[in-house]
Amino acid sequence: MPGTNLTREEARTRAALLAVDAYEIELDLSSARAGGTFRSTTVVRFTAAEPGASTFIDLVAPAVTEIVLNGRALPLENFADSRIALPDLAAENELRVVADCAYTNTGEGLHRFVDPADGETYLYTQFEVPDARRVFANFEQPDLKAAFAFTVTAPAGWVVVSNSPTPEPVGDGDTRVWTFEPTPRMSTYVTALIAGPYVGVFDSYDNGAQHVPFGVYCRPSLREHLDADAIFAVTRQGFDYFQEKFDFPYPFAKYDQLFVPEFNAGAMENAGAVTFRDQYVFRSKVTDASYEARAATILHELAHMWFGDLVTMEWWNDLWLNESFATFAEVVCQAEAPGSKWPHSWTTFANQMKTWAYRQDQLPSTHPIMAEINDLEDVQVNFDGITYAKGASVLKQLVAYVGQDAFFQGVRAYFKRHAWGNTRLADLLGALEEASGRDLRTWSKAWLETAGINVLRPELSVAADGTIESFAVLQEAPALPAGARGEAVLRPHRIAVGLYELVDGKLVRTDRIELDVDGERTDVPQLAGRKRPAVLLLNDDDLSYAKVRLDADSLAVVTAHLGDFADSLPRALCWASAWDMTRDGELATRDYLALALSGLQRESDIGVVQSVQRQVKLALELYADPAWRESGLQRWAAAAESALRAAPAGSDHQLAWARTLAGAARTDEQLALLAGLLDGTAEIDGLAVDTELRWSLLGRLVATGRADEAAIDAELARDNTSSGQEHAATCRAARPTAEAKAAAWASVVDSDTLTNYVQDAVIAGFQQPDQRELLAAYTEKYFASVKQVWETRSHEISQQIIGGLYPAYAVSQATLDATDAWLATADPAPALRRQVVEARAGVERALKAQAADR
């Protein structure tokens, strides 16, 4: 529908015409326990630059019952195609819209969830990108900011949280009314409402005269697992660090963090009322990497209070101003803030976030960091590895280029100059240029406005006595993937070259040379005449964004000693390089497996361990020669069992290897071990077989036919929670029978009743790499269904199905041919085409990697 898909030109036209003052929004949620619809009343006051002109306001709702513009009732027929036509505007306008809006189960708009643990109903809003219009009529674009005053009627005994501090409710009987104070000026997409019998823990941030109330909320069924003190500690760390670096006090009246069910993203930066997926309330043992990831998310959303909420991009092409900066800020805060538990955060960033960016940047859908966003459908598929991870990587490069002091000086000026307003790229670059004295236009053209990734390779000659005769850094700009826009470019890079020697069994850095790389070849005369070290590492300290390769001698040393680097960051860089070489077909999957089995024995960083474990499994399933795949999988499973038994009792490494074995077990003996751990007849010292691990064990037993429907039902009886129901749905879809696959497919594709989380769980169970023969029949069904899914389901739901059910494990030319035939005949919308093309690229890459592994 064109009304749902707002274009950039429509937004520009509307922004030139209107200035919005304030919204008064009344929501009657007394029907929440029954579901269906709720009454939404919106009064919005705005001015028009051209009296007599026409415009429209956005609303996605089953029905509108009243439209009154400046005291004049408008025909209800003015509401069509998710818009309300507003003719003959005055200079100053007041619009009243009364509508029946719908609760959702998709995680968009006002999501409604019933907790099986207590039978209670829980609500929360999720509005980014364009879903505030599912709850109240509004001008849904980021540059039409306004003040928002919410009045909410909800069941007595509930908690209601919004952007402004929560008032005391009034009333008697079965309902109460909460009347919130108006917010500061903000964009529609960061307004929020969370309502239900949530429970909260409270504290505050106090710094001199500054007092900011804190709240942390979750469902009562998760309260025993809520470690609020740890969450408050990370939040205070962020308040201290960001206020000092930004020189701008936290801009809102309070700071609530709410862990809500069935949340599609990791979290959302609603001003003063941040929502998080409640999997961050850990109900079973997790490794330290999970706590680090949660802390990163907390800091990311807190940084958004400045980058995004206080100062907001004018249009979604500058989404990176929000997401890249928040990602960079989360990492630098963890790395530098006093008392941080994760000062190695750049290691995690290099091993996880940048790997995501490198993968995304090699897809046919690659795009500049500052992307061309023509409409809302464009931006909805643009929350990707380029917008988050590549953007943050480039900011790290910019900090190395201008210096951190100048960088933050520019950021401070940017906030002061544009507080409560909207900005473009030029506004930020201008502030940074003033602070640093550097012309950043050329830098911006190369890094922010072009797509693709560079490759840096060393070139050196070594004399017979072991001294370096010459050393140069070669830069390549591989052609962009077929279908990508633009041309590949060489870029200026600020990098370091690290020199490493083996000292007492450890690879230790003995020297570091920092330099600028530009063009195809950059000579490094500083290395001439030196003894050749054991390892020469380009982009040491991970200053730039580029794929890095090792020379042959360095690669041989790293292959034998990857786990022996004394510091975690160079290990992570070498792990990432090896993984990238595997994906590119430059390193055979069987050689990557050998490297992993050697290096993981000595890898201490649990985040790196878990990343490599995931990558090995993926490589074996997709990139291994099919004729050798089973041998590789058996070798990996045996290594996992051995590592599990050898790991220190109760350690993070023990838990990580237990989960790996739970996904990899193949032999009768290994599967018997899983069954014994599940029923208590087998034990491994120190391993707590708790709720989440039990489901992992059962999932593998079900997928291999060792456990049946009765076993799933029994486990669900032990854990009849929302998480338990999702795990049970995964297990049922994972059963190795044609009937199970047909039922799973029908529940996702032929029906639209599943909630977002249950649907995702079913898809995860359906796609079992060991069940390729059972899945073969669904390639044709996928292409017969995918366009209708796109046209009839919400964005989040359709994206789950389109990406999740693509025949990714059917690595063959036939799959590519079927995809190409569909692309040629289906005439898909651009956003749908992008998702299918990205999935196709995975199969194409896997075919090349399999050929290399042969």
CSV table of N, CA, C and O in Angstrom, one decimal, residues 2 435 586:
chain,number,residue,atom,x,y,z
A,2,PRO,N,0.7,2.2,-0.9
A,2,PRO,CA,1.5,3.4,-0.9
A,2,PRO,C,1.4,4.2,0.3
A,2,PRO,O,2.3,4.9,0.7
A,435,ALA,N,36.5,21.2,15.0
A,435,ALA,CA,37.3,20.8,16.2
A,435,ALA,C,38.7,20.3,15.8
A,435,ALA,O,39.6,20.5,16.5
A,586,GLU,N,39.5,-19.0,0.3
A,586,GLU,CA,41.0,-18.9,0.3
A,586,GLU,C,41.6,-19.9,1.3
A,586,GLU,O,42.8,-20.2,1.3
